[in-house]
Tab-separated table of C-alpha atoms and ligand atoms in Angstrom:
chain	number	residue	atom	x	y	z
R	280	UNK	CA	22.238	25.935	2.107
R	281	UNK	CA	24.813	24.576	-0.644
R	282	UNK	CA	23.174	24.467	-3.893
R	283	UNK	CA	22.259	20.930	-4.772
R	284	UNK	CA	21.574	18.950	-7.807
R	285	UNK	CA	17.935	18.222	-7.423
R	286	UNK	CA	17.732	17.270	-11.602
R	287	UNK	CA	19.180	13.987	-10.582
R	288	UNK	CA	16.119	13.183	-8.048
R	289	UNK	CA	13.509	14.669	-10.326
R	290	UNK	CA	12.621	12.010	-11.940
R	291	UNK	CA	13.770	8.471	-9.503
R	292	UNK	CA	11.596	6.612	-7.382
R	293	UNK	CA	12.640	7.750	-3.909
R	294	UNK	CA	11.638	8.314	-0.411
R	295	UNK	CA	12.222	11.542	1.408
R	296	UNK	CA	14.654	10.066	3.456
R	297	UNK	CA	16.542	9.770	-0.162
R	298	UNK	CA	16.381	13.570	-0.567
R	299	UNK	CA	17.814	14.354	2.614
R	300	UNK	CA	20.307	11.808	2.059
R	301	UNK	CA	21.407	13.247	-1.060
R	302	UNK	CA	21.420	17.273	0.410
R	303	UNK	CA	23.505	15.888	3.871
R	304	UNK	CA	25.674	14.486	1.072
R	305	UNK	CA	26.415	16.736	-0.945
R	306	UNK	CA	27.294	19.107	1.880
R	307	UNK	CA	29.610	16.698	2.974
R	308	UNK	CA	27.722	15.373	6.110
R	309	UNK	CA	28.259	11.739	6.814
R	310	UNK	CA	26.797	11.961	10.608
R	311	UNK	CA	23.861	13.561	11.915
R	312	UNK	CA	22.827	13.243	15.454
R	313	UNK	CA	19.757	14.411	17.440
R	314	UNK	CA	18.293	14.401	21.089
R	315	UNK	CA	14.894	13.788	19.767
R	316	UNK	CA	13.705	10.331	21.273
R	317	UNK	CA	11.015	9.809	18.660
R	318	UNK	CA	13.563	10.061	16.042
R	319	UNK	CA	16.205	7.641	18.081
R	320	UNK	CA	13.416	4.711	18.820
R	321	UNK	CA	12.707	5.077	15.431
R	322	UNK	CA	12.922	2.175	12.549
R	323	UNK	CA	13.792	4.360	10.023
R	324	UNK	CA	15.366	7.153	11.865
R	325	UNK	CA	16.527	9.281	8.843
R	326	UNK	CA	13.487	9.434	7.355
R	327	UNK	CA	11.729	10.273	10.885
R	328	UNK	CA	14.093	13.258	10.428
R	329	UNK	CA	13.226	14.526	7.242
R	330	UNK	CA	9.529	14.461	8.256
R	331	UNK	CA	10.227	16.039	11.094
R	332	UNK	CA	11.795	18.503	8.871
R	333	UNK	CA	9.934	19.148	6.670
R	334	UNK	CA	7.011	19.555	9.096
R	335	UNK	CA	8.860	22.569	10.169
R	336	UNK	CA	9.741	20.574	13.903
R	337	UNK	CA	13.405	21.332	13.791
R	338	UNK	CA	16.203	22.729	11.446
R	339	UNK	CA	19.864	21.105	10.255
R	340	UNK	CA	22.381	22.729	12.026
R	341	UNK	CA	26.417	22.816	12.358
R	342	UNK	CA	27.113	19.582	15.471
R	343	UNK	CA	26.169	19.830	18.402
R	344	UNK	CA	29.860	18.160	19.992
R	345	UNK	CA	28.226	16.838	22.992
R	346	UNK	CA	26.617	14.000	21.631
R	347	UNK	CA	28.383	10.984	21.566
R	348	UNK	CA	26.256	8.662	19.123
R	349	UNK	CA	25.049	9.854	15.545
R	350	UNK	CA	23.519	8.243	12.932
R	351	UNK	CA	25.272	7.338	9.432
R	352	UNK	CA	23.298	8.066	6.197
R	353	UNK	CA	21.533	4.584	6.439
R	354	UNK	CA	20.073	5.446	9.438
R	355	UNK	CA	22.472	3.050	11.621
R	356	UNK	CA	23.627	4.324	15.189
R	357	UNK	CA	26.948	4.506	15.815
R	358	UNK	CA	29.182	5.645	18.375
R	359	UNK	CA	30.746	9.075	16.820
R	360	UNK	CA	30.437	12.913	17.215
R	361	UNK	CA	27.837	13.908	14.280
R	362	UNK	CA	28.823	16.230	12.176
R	363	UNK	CA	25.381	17.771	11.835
R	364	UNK	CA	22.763	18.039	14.274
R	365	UNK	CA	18.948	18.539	13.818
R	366	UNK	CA	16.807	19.669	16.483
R	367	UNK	CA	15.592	23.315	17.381
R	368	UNK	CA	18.758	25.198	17.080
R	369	UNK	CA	20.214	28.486	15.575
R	370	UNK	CA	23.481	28.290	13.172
R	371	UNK	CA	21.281	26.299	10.366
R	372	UNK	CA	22.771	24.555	7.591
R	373	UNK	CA	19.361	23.223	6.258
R	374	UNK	CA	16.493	24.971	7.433
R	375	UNK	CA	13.033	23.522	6.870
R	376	UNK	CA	11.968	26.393	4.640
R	377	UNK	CA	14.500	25.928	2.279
R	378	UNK	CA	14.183	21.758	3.004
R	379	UNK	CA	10.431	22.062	1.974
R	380	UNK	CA	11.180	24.323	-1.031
R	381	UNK	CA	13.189	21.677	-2.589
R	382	UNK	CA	11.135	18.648	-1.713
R	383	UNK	CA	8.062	20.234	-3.423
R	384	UNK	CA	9.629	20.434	-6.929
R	385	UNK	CA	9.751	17.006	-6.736
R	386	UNK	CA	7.232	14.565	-7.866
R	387	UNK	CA	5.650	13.438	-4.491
R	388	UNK	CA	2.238	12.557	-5.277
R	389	UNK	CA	-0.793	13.550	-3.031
R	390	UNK	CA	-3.007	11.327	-1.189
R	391	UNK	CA	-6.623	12.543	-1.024
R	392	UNK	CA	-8.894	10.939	1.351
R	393	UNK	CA	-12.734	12.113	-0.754
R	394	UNK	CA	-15.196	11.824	2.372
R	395	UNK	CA	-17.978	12.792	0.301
R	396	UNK	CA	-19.965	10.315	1.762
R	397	UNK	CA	-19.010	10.028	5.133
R	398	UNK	CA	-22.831	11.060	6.339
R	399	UNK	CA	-24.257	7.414	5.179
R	400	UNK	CA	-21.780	5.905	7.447
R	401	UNK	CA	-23.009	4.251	10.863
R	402	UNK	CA	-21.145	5.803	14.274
R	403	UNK	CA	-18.575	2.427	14.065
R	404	UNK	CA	-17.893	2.790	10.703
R	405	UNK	CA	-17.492	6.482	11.075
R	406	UNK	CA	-15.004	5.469	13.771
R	407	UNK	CA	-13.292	3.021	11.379
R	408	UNK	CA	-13.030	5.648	8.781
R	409	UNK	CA	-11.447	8.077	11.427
R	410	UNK	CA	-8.642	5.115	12.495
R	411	UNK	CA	-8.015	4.066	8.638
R	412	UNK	CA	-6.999	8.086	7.722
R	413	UNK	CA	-4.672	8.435	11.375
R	414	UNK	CA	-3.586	4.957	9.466
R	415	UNK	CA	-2.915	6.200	6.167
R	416	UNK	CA	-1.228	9.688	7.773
R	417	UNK	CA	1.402	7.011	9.457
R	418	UNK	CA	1.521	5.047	5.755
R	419	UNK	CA	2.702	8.764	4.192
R	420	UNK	CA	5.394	9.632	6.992
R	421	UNK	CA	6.999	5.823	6.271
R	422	UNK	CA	7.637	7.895	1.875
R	423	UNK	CA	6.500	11.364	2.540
R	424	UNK	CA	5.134	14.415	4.950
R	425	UNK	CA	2.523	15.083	6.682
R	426	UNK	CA	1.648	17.913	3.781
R	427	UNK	CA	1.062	15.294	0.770
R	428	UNK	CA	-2.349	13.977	2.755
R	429	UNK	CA	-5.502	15.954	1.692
R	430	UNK	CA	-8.740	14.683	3.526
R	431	UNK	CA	-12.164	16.226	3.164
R	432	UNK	CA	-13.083	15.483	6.483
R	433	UNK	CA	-12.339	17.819	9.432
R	434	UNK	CA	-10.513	15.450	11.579
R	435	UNK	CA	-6.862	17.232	12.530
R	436	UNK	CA	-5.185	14.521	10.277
R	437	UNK	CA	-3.543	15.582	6.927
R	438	UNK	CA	-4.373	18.603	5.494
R	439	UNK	CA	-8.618	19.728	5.289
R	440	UNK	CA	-9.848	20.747	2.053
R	441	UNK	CA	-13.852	20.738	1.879
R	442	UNK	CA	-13.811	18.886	-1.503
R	443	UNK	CA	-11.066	17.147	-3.828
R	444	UNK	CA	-11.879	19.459	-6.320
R	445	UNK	CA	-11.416	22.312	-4.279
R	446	UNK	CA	-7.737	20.884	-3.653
R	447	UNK	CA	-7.099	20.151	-7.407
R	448	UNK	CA	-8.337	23.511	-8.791
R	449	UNK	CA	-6.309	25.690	-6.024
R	450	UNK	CA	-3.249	23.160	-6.758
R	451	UNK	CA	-3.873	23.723	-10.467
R	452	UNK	CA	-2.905	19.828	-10.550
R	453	UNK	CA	-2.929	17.706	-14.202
R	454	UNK	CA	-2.591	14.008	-13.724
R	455	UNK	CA	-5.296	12.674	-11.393
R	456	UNK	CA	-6.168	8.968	-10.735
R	457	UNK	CA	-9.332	7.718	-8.831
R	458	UNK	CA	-8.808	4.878	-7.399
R	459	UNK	CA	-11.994	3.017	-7.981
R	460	UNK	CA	-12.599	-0.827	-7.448
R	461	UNK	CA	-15.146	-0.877	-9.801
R	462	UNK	CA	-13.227	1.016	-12.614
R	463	UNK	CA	-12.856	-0.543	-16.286
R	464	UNK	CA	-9.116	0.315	-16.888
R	465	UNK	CA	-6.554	-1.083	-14.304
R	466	UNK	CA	-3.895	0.714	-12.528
R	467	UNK	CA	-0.413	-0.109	-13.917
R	468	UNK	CA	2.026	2.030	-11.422
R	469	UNK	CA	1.228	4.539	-13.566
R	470	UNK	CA	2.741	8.338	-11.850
R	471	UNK	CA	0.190	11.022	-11.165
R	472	UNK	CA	0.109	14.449	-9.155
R	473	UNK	CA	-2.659	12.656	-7.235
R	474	UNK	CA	-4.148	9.216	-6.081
R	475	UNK	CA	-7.589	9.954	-4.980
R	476	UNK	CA	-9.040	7.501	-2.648
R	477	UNK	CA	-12.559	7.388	-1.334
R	478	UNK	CA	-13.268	7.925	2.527
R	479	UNK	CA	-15.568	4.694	2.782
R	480	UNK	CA	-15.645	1.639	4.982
R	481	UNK	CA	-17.895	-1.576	4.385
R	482	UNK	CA	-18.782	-2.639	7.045
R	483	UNK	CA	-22.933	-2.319	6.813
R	484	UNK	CA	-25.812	-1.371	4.285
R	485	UNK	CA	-24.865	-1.329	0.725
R	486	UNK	CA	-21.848	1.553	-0.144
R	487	UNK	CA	-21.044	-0.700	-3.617
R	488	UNK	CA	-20.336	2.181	-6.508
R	489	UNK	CA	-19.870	4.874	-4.163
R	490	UNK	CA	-16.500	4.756	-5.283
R	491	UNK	CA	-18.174	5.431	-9.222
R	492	UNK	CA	-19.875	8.214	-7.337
R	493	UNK	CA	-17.229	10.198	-6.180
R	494	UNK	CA	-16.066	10.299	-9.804
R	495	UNK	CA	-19.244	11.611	-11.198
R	496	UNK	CA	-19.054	14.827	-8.489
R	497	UNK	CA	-15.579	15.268	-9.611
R	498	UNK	CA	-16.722	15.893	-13.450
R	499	UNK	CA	-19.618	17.488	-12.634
R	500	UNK	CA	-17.083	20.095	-11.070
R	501	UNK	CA	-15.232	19.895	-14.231
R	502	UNK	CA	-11.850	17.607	-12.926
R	503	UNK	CA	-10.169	15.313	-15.209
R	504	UNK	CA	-9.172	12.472	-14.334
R	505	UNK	CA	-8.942	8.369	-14.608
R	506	UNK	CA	-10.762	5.506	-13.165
R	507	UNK	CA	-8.123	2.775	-11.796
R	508	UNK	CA	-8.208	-0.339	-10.305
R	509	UNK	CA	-5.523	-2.105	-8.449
R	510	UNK	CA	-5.865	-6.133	-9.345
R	511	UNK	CA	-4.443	-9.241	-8.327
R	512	UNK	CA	-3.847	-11.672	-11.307
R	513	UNK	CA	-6.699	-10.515	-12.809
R	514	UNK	CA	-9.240	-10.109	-10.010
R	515	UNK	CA	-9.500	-7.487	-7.871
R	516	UNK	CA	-10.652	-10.228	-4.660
R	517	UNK	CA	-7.181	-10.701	-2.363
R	518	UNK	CA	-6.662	-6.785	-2.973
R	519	UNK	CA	-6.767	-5.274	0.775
R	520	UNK	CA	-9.429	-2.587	0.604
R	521	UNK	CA	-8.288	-0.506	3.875
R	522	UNK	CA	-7.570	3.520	3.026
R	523	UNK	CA	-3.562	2.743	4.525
R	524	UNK	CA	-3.284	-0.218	2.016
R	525	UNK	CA	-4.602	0.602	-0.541
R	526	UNK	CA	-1.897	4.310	0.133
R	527	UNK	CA	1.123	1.952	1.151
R	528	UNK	CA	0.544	-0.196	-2.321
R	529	UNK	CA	0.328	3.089	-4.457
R	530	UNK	CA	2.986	4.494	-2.716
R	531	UNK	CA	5.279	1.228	-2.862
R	532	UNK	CA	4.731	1.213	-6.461
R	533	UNK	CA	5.794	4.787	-7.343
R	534	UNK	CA	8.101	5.898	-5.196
R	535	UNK	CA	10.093	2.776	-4.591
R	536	UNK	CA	9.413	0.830	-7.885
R	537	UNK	CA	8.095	-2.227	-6.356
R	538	UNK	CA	5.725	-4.455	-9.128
R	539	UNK	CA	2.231	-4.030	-8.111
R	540	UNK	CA	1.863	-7.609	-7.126
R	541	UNK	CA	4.733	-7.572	-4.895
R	542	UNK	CA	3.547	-4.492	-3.366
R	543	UNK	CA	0.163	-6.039	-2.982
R	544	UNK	CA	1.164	-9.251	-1.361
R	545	UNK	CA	3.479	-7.040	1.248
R	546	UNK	CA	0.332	-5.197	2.156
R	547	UNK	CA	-2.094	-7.959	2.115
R	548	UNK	CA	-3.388	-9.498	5.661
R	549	UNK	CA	-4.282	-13.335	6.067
R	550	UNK	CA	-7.427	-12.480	5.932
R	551	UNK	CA	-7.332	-11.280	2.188
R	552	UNK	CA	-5.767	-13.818	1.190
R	553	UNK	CA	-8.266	-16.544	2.349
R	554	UNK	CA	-10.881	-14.492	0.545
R	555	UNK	CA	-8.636	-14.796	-2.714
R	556	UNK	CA	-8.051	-18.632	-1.940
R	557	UNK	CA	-11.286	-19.734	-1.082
R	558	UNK	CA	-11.838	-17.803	-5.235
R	559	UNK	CA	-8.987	-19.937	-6.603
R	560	UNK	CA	-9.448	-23.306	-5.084
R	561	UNK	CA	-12.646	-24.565	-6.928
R	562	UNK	CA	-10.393	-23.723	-10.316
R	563	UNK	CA	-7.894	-26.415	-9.065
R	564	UNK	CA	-10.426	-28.788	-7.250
R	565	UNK	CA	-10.886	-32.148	-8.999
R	566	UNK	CA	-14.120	-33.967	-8.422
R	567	UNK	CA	-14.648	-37.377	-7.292
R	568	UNK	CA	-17.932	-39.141	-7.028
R	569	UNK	CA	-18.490	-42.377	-4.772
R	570	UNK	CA	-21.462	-43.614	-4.153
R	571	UNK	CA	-23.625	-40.194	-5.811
R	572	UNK	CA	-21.936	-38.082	-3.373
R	573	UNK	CA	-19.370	-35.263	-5.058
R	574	UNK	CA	-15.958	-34.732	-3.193
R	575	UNK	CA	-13.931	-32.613	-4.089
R	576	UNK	CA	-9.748	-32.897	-3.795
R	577	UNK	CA	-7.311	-31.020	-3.716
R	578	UNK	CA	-3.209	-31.875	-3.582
R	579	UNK	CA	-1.698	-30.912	-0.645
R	580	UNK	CA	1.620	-29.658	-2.385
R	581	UNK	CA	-1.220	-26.913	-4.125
R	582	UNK	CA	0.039	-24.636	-1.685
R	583	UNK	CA	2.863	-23.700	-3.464
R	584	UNK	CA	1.271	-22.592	-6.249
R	585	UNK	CA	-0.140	-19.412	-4.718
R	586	UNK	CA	3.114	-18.419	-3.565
R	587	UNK	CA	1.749	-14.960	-4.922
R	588	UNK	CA	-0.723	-14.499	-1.611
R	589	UNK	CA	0.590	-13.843	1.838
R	590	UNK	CA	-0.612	-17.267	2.842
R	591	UNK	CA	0.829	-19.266	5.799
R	592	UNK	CA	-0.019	-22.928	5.288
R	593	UNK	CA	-2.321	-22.991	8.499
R	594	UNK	CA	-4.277	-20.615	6.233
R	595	UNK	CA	-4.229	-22.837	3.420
R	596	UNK	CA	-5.603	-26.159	5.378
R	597	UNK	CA	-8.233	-23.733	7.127
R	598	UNK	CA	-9.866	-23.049	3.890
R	599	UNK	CA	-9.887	-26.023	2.129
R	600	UNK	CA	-11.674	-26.963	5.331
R	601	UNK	CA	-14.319	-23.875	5.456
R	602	UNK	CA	-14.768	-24.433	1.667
R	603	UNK	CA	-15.178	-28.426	2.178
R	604	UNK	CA	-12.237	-29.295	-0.650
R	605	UNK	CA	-10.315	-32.600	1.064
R	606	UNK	CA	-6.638	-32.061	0.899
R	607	UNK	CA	-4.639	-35.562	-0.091
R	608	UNK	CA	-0.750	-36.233	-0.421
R	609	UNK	CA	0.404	-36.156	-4.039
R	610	UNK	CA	0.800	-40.331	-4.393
R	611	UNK	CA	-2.809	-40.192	-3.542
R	612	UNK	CA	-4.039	-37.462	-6.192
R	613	UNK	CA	-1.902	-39.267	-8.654
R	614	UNK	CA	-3.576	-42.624	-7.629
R	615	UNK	CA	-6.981	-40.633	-8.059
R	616	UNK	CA	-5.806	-39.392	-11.451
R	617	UNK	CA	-4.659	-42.550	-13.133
R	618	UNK	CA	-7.763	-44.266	-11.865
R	619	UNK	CA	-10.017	-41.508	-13.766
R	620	UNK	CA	-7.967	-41.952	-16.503
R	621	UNK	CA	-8.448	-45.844	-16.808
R	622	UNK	CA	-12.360	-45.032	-16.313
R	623	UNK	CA	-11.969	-42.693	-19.323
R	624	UNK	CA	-9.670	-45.466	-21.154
R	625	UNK	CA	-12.234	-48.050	-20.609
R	626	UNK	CA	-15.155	-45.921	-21.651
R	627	UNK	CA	-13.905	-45.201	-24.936
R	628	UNK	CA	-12.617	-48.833	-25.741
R	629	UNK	CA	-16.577	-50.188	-24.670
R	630	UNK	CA	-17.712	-46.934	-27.162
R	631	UNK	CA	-15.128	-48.158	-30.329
R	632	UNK	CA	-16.742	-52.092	-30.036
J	276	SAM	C1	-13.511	-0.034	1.342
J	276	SAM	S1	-13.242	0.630	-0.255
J	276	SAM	C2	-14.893	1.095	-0.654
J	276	SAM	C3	-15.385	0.594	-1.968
J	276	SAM	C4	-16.853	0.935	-2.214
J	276	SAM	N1	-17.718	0.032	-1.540
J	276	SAM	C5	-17.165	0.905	-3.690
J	276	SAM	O1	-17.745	-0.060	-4.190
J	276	SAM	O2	-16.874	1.875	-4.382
J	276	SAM	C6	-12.483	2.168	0.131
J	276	SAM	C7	-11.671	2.814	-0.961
J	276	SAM	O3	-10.487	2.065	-1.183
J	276	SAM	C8	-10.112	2.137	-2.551
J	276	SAM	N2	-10.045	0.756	-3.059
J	276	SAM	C9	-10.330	-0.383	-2.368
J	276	SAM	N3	-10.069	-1.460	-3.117
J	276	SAM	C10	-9.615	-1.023	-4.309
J	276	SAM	C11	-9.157	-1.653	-5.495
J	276	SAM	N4	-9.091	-2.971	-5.627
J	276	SAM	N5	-8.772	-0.861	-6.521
J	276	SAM	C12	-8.798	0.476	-6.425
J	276	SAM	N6	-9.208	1.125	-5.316
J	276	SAM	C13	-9.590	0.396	-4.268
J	276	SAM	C14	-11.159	2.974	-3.264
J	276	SAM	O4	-10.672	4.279	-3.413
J	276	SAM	C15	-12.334	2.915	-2.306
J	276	SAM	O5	-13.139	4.055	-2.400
């Protein structure tokens, strides 16, 4: 392997698809091609590769000339001979040893899945639990490797430690955040060796503060660490709580340098952001009373003020409808308005005679 200037990747937000880039590079390699067909259907076929390598399921070697298609370093296909090839294969130019070696000095953060309390789950949830880590394992692959998931859970997904603390003291690791939706402080994008995440699913009885819980084993066993939550303007309702989105935000944020919001709002499904709608709509509401009964309105062009939520307008009409707020044009609301404001005028002239 050519010796490579790693200093300049130390420190950037990047992907491992951006390390590989930059080692293919700098060994002059502007084609790589492969007979893997995992790797070829793939969206994002260079980074495919570099998980692939660094999961030790292939090596870089000198072309293979029989293939006719390669991909350029943007992962594009094109019809050319590759100048590199990866696949199993003997005259190396980056094996996964060495590929591995490099990729740990840099700062890719751990995930660790804490399923300290995966006994008070029911058998669905457990199952829910069990699809939300295979989840999160496909959420790492799309930044990482395989290697930077830790889950206390034997399962055959990521790597089994019996406790977080277990993993942190054998890793000697410093900078540790806990990922806790009931924590004071909030979570800023700030970098750390590892984003611990709890192994929990809500789906019955009561698992609120288990989160809180986790935190108190982890000092008990003598770990530092901080509390974080991730919020949405303010609030942490509209924030998917699934173990893969809560990992693809995180992971958005400090490897590719997305805002937190933005990240969010990529992440978030419909259904999170009716939650955080059906929240933010009394706040805009205005309240009309005929006849003793209370409506309340809403304008319709309100949808584009929450812009900041993955919300299609179909969502927006359905929960002004669940949450009984009538949506009127704008001429109407400002009909409504000036009216209220002619009550209020009229009021105040009767209370000055
Ligand atoms: C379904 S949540 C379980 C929350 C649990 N009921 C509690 O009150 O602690 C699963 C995990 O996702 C993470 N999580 C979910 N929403 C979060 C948020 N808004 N901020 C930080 N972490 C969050 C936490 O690590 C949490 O343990």
């Amino acid at each position: 392997m050519k010796n490579v200037n790693f200093l300049v990747l130390l420190h950037l937000k990047v992907r491992l698809r951006d390390v590989l880039i930059k080692m293919l590079g700098e060994m002059g390699i502007d084609t790589i091609g492969t007979n893997i067909s995992k790797i070829i259907r793939s969206d994002d076929p260079i980074q495919k590769m570099a998980v692939y390598l660094a999961c030790k399921k292939g090596n870089i070697c000198v072309s293979n000339k029989k293939l006719k298609y390669s991909f350029d370093l943007n992962g594009r296909l094109i019809k050319a001979v590759p100048k590199a090839y990866f696949g199993k294969c003997d005259n190396t130019i980056l094996t996964s040893e060495e590929f591995l070696k490099a990729v740990e000095k840099l700062e890719f953060p751990y995930i660790a899945i804490d399923c300290s309390f995966f006994n008070l789950h029911s058998e669905r949830e457990k199952k829910s639990l069990f699809v939300q880590i295979r989840e999160t394992l496909n959420i790492v692959r799309k930044f990482m490797w395989d290697g930077r998931l830790i889950v206390t859970y034997k399962c055959g997904i990521g790597k089994y430690y019996p406790s977080v603390a277990d993993f942190v003291k054998e890793n000697n690791l410093k900078k540790i955040i806990l990922l806790d939706p009931n924590a004071e402080g909030i979570f800023d994008g700030k970098k750390a060796d590892c984003y611990i995440i709890g192994g929990i699913v809500d789906k019955s009885g009561n698992k609120k503060g288990l989160t809180t819980r986790i935190g108190e084993i982890l000092q008990r066993e003598g770990i530092k660490f901080e509390s974080k939550k991730i919020v949405l303007k303010g609030d942490i309702s509209g924030v998917p709580d699934r173990l893969n989105a809560i990992t693809e935000i995180i992971l958005r944020v400090v490897l590719d340098g997305e805002e937190i919001e933005d990240a969010i709002r990529k992440v978030q499904s419909p259904i999170f952001a009716r939650r955080r709608l059906a929240k933010e709509l009394p706040k805009l509401a205005i309240r009309v009373s005929v006849k003793s009964k209370t409506f309340r309105l809403v304008c319709k062009d309100d949808f584009k003020k929450f812009d900041w939520l993955n919300l299609r307008k179909e969502d927006f009409y359905k929960v002004c409808q669940q949450t009984g707020h009538i949506v009127v044009s704008r001429e109407v609301m400002e009909e409504i308005q000036k009216c209220r404001w002619d009550a209020i005028k009229r009021r105040y002239v009767l209370a000055l005679k």
